[in-house]
Short mmCIF file of C-alpha atoms in Angstrom, two decimals:
data_model
loop_
_atom_site.label_atom_id
_atom_site.label_comp_id
_atom_site.label_asym_id
_atom_site.label_seq_id
_atom_site.Cartn_x
_atom_site.Cartn_y
_atom_site.Cartn_z
CA MET U 1 13.04 12.90 13.34
CA LEU U 2 13.71 12.80 9.60
CA GLY U 3 12.61 9.77 7.64
CA TYR U 4 10.56 6.66 8.53
CA LEU U 5 7.98 8.57 10.55
CA SER U 6 5.64 9.44 7.71
CA ILE U 7 3.97 7.65 4.89
CA PHE U 8 4.58 8.89 1.39
CA TRP U 9 2.71 8.38 -1.82
CA PHE U 10 3.35 8.40 -5.55
CA VAL U 11 0.63 9.58 -7.89
CA PHE U 12 0.48 8.38 -11.49
CA ILE U 13 -1.73 10.26 -13.97
CA THR U 14 -2.48 8.81 -17.37
CA LYS U 15 -3.27 11.42 -19.99
CA VAL U 16 -4.36 11.16 -23.61
CA SER U 17 -3.38 13.90 -26.04
CA THR U 18 -5.34 15.16 -29.04
CA ILE U 19 -3.63 12.57 -31.24
CA GLN U 20 -4.50 9.79 -28.75
CA ALA U 21 -0.89 9.23 -27.68
CA GLU U 22 -0.78 8.14 -24.08
CA SER U 23 1.56 9.81 -21.64
CA LYS U 24 2.03 9.59 -17.90
CA ALA U 25 2.82 12.15 -15.22
CA PHE U 26 4.42 11.17 -11.91
CA PHE U 27 3.86 13.17 -8.72
CA VAL U 28 5.59 12.51 -5.42
CA PHE U 29 4.43 13.51 -1.92
CA GLY U 30 6.22 12.72 1.32
CA ASP U 31 9.17 13.51 3.56
CA SER U 32 12.96 13.28 3.50
CA LEU U 33 12.90 9.70 2.22
CA VAL U 34 11.66 10.99 -1.14
CA ASP U 35 12.61 14.71 -1.10
CA ASN U 36 14.75 15.42 -4.16
CA GLY U 37 15.73 18.98 -3.32
CA ASN U 38 12.70 21.02 -2.28
CA ASN U 39 14.26 21.86 1.08
CA ASN U 40 17.14 23.53 -0.75
CA TYR U 41 14.67 26.34 -1.44
CA LEU U 42 13.23 26.55 2.10
CA ALA U 43 14.42 28.20 5.29
CA THR U 44 14.92 25.00 7.27
CA THR U 45 17.66 23.08 9.05
CA ALA U 46 16.42 19.83 7.44
CA ARG U 47 18.78 20.02 4.49
CA ALA U 48 21.02 17.67 2.53
CA ASP U 49 22.84 20.25 0.44
CA SER U 50 26.40 19.69 1.64
CA PRO U 51 28.90 16.81 1.33
CA PRO U 52 29.04 13.91 1.76
CA TYR U 53 25.38 13.78 0.64
CA GLY U 54 25.31 12.94 -3.06
CA ILE U 55 28.72 11.27 -3.02
CA ASP U 56 27.44 8.48 -5.31
CA TYR U 57 24.98 10.62 -7.31
CA PRO U 58 25.99 10.88 -11.00
CA SER U 59 27.36 14.38 -10.39
CA HIS U 60 29.01 13.27 -7.11
CA ARG U 61 27.62 16.44 -5.56
CA PRO U 62 24.85 17.04 -2.98
CA THR U 63 21.43 17.59 -4.55
CA GLY U 64 19.15 17.89 -1.54
CA ARG U 65 18.42 14.17 -1.51
CA PHE U 66 18.93 12.52 1.88
CA SER U 67 20.97 9.78 0.31
CA ASN U 68 24.42 8.93 -0.93
CA GLY U 69 22.89 8.72 -4.41
CA LEU U 70 19.43 8.12 -5.87
CA ASN U 71 16.27 7.88 -3.79
CA ILE U 72 13.12 5.82 -4.34
CA PRO U 73 11.32 8.14 -6.84
CA ASP U 74 14.52 8.47 -8.88
CA ILE U 75 14.83 4.71 -9.15
CA ILE U 76 11.14 4.21 -10.01
CA SER U 77 11.53 6.74 -12.84
CA GLU U 78 14.73 5.03 -13.99
CA LYS U 79 13.15 1.57 -14.04
CA MET U 80 10.01 2.80 -15.81
CA GLY U 81 12.01 4.67 -18.44
CA TRP U 82 10.67 8.06 -17.40
CA GLU U 83 12.43 11.38 -17.02
CA PRO U 84 13.12 12.09 -13.33
CA THR U 85 10.74 14.53 -11.68
CA LEU U 86 11.98 17.93 -10.53
CA PRO U 87 11.37 19.55 -7.13
CA TYR U 88 8.20 21.62 -7.35
CA LEU U 89 10.17 24.63 -6.09
CA SER U 90 12.81 24.30 -8.80
CA PRO U 91 12.91 27.20 -11.28
CA GLU U 92 13.44 24.57 -13.99
CA LEU U 93 9.93 23.17 -13.45
CA ARG U 94 8.26 24.87 -16.40
CA GLY U 95 7.36 24.17 -20.01
CA LYS U 96 7.75 20.54 -21.08
CA ASN U 97 9.11 19.57 -17.65
CA LEU U 98 5.64 20.18 -16.20
CA ALA U 99 4.29 17.30 -18.28
CA ILE U 100 6.64 14.86 -16.54
CA GLY U 101 5.20 15.57 -13.10
CA ALA U 102 6.73 17.06 -9.96
CA ASN U 103 8.12 16.15 -6.57
CA PHE U 104 6.33 17.86 -3.65
CA ALA U 105 8.17 15.99 -0.89
CA SER U 106 9.81 17.98 1.88
CA ALA U 107 12.00 16.70 4.69
CA GLY U 108 10.35 16.82 8.09
CA VAL U 109 6.70 17.07 7.01
CA GLY U 110 5.49 14.08 9.07
CA VAL U 111 2.01 12.55 8.92
CA LEU U 112 -0.82 15.06 8.77
CA ASN U 113 -4.04 14.55 10.73
CA ASP U 114 -5.99 14.93 7.50
CA THR U 115 -3.90 12.38 5.56
CA GLY U 116 -7.01 10.30 4.89
CA TYR U 117 -8.64 13.20 3.15
CA GLN U 118 -5.59 13.68 0.95
CA PHE U 119 -6.38 10.31 -0.65
CA ARG U 120 -9.44 11.95 -2.27
CA LEU U 121 -6.90 13.11 -4.83
CA TYR U 122 -8.53 10.66 -7.21
CA LYS U 123 -11.29 13.14 -7.92
CA LEU U 124 -8.67 15.58 -9.23
CA GLY U 125 -7.36 13.27 -11.92
CA PRO U 126 -4.85 10.67 -10.62
CA ARG U 127 -5.58 7.10 -11.67
CA ARG U 128 -3.05 5.21 -9.55
CA VAL U 129 -1.74 6.16 -6.13
CA LEU U 130 1.04 4.09 -4.55
CA VAL U 131 1.08 4.58 -0.77
CA THR U 132 3.77 3.32 1.58
CA GLY U 133 3.45 2.52 5.24
CA THR U 134 5.94 3.53 7.90
CA GLY U 135 9.31 1.85 7.94
CA PRO U 136 10.86 0.00 10.90
CA LEU U 137 10.87 3.03 13.20
CA GLY U 138 12.70 1.38 16.05
CA CYS U 139 15.54 -0.07 13.97
CA VAL U 140 17.11 3.06 12.48
CA PRO U 141 20.62 3.87 13.76
CA ALA U 142 19.33 7.06 15.41
CA GLU U 143 17.05 4.99 17.64
CA LEU U 144 19.67 2.32 18.28
CA ALA U 145 22.14 4.99 19.41
CA GLN U 146 19.69 6.32 21.97
CA HIS U 147 17.79 3.28 23.18
CA SER U 148 19.64 0.08 22.29
CA ARG U 149 22.22 -1.68 24.45
CA ARG U 150 22.95 -4.69 22.23
CA GLY U 151 21.65 -3.59 18.83
CA GLU U 152 18.03 -4.57 19.46
CA CYS U 153 15.29 -2.44 17.88
CA ALA U 154 13.19 -0.13 20.08
CA GLN U 155 10.10 -2.25 20.69
CA GLU U 156 7.67 0.57 21.44
CA LEU U 157 8.29 2.17 18.06
CA MET U 158 8.15 -1.19 16.28
CA LYS U 159 4.79 -1.85 17.91
CA ALA U 160 3.53 1.53 16.67
CA ALA U 161 4.51 0.62 13.11
CA SER U 162 2.89 -2.81 13.41
CA LEU U 163 -0.38 -1.18 14.48
CA PHE U 164 -0.34 1.61 11.91
CA ASN U 165 0.51 -0.28 8.72
CA PRO U 166 -2.39 -2.80 8.74
CA GLN U 167 -4.82 0.06 9.36
CA LEU U 168 -3.40 1.87 6.35
CA VAL U 169 -4.02 -1.16 4.14
CA LYS U 170 -7.54 -1.45 5.52
CA MET U 171 -8.25 2.20 4.71
CA LEU U 172 -6.86 1.92 1.17
CA THR U 173 -8.91 -1.22 0.53
CA LYS U 174 -12.02 0.64 1.67
CA LEU U 175 -11.24 3.50 -0.71
CA ASN U 176 -10.71 1.07 -3.60
CA ASN U 177 -14.09 -0.50 -2.85
CA GLU U 178 -15.71 2.94 -2.92
CA PHE U 179 -14.21 3.69 -6.34
CA GLY U 180 -14.90 0.22 -7.67
CA LYS U 181 -11.32 -0.28 -8.90
CA ASP U 182 -7.80 -0.64 -7.54
CA VAL U 183 -6.71 3.00 -7.49
CA PHE U 184 -4.69 2.82 -4.27
CA ILE U 185 -1.74 0.44 -3.97
CA ALA U 186 -0.29 -0.29 -0.52
CA ALA U 187 3.47 -0.86 -0.39
CA ASN U 188 4.60 -2.67 2.76
CA THR U 189 7.95 -0.90 3.07
CA ASN U 190 8.18 -2.03 6.69
CA GLN U 191 8.42 -5.67 5.60
CA MET U 192 10.76 -4.75 2.74
CA HIS U 193 13.15 -3.12 5.17
CA MET U 194 12.82 -5.82 7.80
CA ASP U 195 13.94 -8.48 5.32
CA PHE U 196 17.41 -7.03 5.05
CA ILE U 197 17.52 -5.58 8.57
CA THR U 198 16.89 -9.08 9.97
CA ASN U 199 19.29 -10.83 7.60
CA PRO U 200 21.58 -8.23 5.99
CA LYS U 201 24.20 -10.70 4.73
CA GLN U 202 21.60 -12.51 2.64
CA PHE U 203 21.22 -9.30 0.66
CA GLY U 204 24.92 -8.52 0.45
CA PHE U 205 25.07 -5.98 3.28
CA ARG U 206 27.74 -5.99 5.96
CA THR U 207 25.53 -4.31 8.56
CA SER U 208 21.97 -3.13 9.06
CA LYS U 209 22.63 -1.44 12.40
CA GLU U 210 25.43 1.03 11.78
CA ALA U 211 24.96 4.01 9.46
CA CYS U 212 27.58 4.69 6.80
CA CYS U 213 27.77 8.38 7.72
CA GLY U 214 27.42 9.71 11.25
CA GLN U 215 29.02 9.66 14.66
CA GLY U 216 28.55 8.08 18.06
CA PRO U 217 27.10 4.60 18.70
CA TYR U 218 26.02 2.98 15.42
CA ASN U 219 26.94 6.33 13.75
CA GLY U 220 23.45 7.27 14.87
CA LEU U 221 23.93 10.60 16.61
CA GLY U 222 23.45 13.96 14.94
CA LEU U 223 23.53 14.59 11.22
CA CYS U 224 25.78 13.43 8.40
CA THR U 225 28.35 16.21 7.88
CA PRO U 226 31.79 16.65 6.30
CA LEU U 227 33.25 15.90 9.76
CA SER U 228 31.30 12.66 10.28
CA ASN U 229 32.64 9.13 10.08
CA LEU U 230 32.18 7.96 6.49
CA CYS U 231 32.31 4.38 5.24
CA SER U 232 34.30 3.59 2.10
CA ASN U 233 31.74 1.25 0.50
CA ARG U 234 28.14 2.47 0.74
CA ASP U 235 26.82 -0.72 -0.87
CA GLU U 236 27.69 -2.66 2.30
CA TYR U 237 25.33 -0.58 4.45
CA VAL U 238 21.54 -0.60 4.75
CA PHE U 239 21.56 2.91 6.21
CA TRP U 240 23.33 5.89 4.72
CA ASP U 241 22.84 8.23 7.69
CA PRO U 242 21.07 7.86 11.06
CA PHE U 243 17.63 7.82 9.37
CA HIS U 244 17.81 7.13 5.63
CA PRO U 245 18.61 4.08 3.47
CA THR U 246 21.52 3.91 1.06
CA GLU U 247 20.87 3.94 -2.68
CA ARG U 248 21.44 0.18 -2.76
CA ALA U 249 18.79 -0.38 -0.09
CA ASN U 250 16.44 1.92 -2.01
CA ARG U 251 16.98 -0.21 -5.12
CA LEU U 252 15.93 -3.34 -3.25
CA ILE U 253 12.80 -1.55 -2.04
CA VAL U 254 11.90 -0.43 -5.57
CA GLN U 255 12.46 -3.97 -6.86
CA GLN U 256 9.77 -5.19 -4.47
CA ILE U 257 7.45 -2.30 -5.39
CA LEU U 258 7.81 -3.26 -9.06
CA GLU U 259 7.83 -7.05 -8.81
CA GLY U 260 6.90 -8.10 -5.26
CA SER U 261 4.12 -10.42 -4.16
CA GLN U 262 1.04 -9.31 -2.23
CA LYS U 263 3.10 -9.71 0.93
CA TYR U 264 4.92 -6.56 -0.16
CA VAL U 265 2.54 -4.74 -2.51
CA TYR U 266 -1.26 -5.00 -2.28
CA PRO U 267 -3.41 -5.67 -4.26
CA MET U 268 -0.72 -5.98 -6.98
CA ASN U 269 2.73 -4.68 -7.78
CA LEU U 270 3.49 -1.62 -9.88
CA SER U 271 4.60 -3.56 -12.95
CA ALA U 272 1.30 -5.46 -13.03
CA ILE U 273 -0.65 -2.22 -12.61
CA MET U 274 1.22 -0.47 -15.43
CA ALA U 275 0.80 -3.47 -17.72
CA MET U 276 -2.93 -3.45 -17.00
CA ASP U 277 -3.17 0.27 -17.70
CA SER U 278 -1.32 -0.06 -21.00
CA ARG U 279 -3.97 -2.51 -22.25
CA ALA U 280 -6.89 -0.35 -21.12
#
């Protein structure tokens, strides 16, 4: 399954040049939820390089993002006033673009058994690492199409997410205690999603069950292709395809990452962290 099954993390590195001007680099690791085109360069069927993917991207063309438009790293960069990161496999990732950072996400990577060891990245230079939990696994249209009779979420998968996410926070808190500072930030993307899955109309969505692009029950079967059903207004949908949020849903998620309470981002949100770092 693409999307929702793996955690992903954003790494922020603060650097000081010879003239003491501070700059930041942004690195992205994860799966199709944050892939911005790496799979375009790989021999894989997990690709988003054909229409209608990218229909609402500025170029209105597919970019390799599993979205109708921008994904979460794009929006974080936009809100922070940074240049967007390039796929690490892009031939354009050289020269001054290297100083911006890079996106290492690849659709279909999943959660590795050694994920905990990956968090030792701190020793290599990163000063802030934002880590997300799993999303609402049982509520994506792909699961509803296969296991739901009346639009209810698949409880077994929801239970798995409810068990995993608190353990992730516990592990990150332990790592922060070891370093003696809040390096790792836990983003509760499961709760962020559940807010508008449970009450979509409150957030301006028409539906949180049916995908904008797809086929079959809830448009949840197969992939989004030029032959799929396609909604006319993506902003009314939580899900773009059977697995991935629309750009509008991604924007709501980023808003909570930037400004949310400890219910959504622990121990503090990204805006607070960046403000703290700027005064250091």
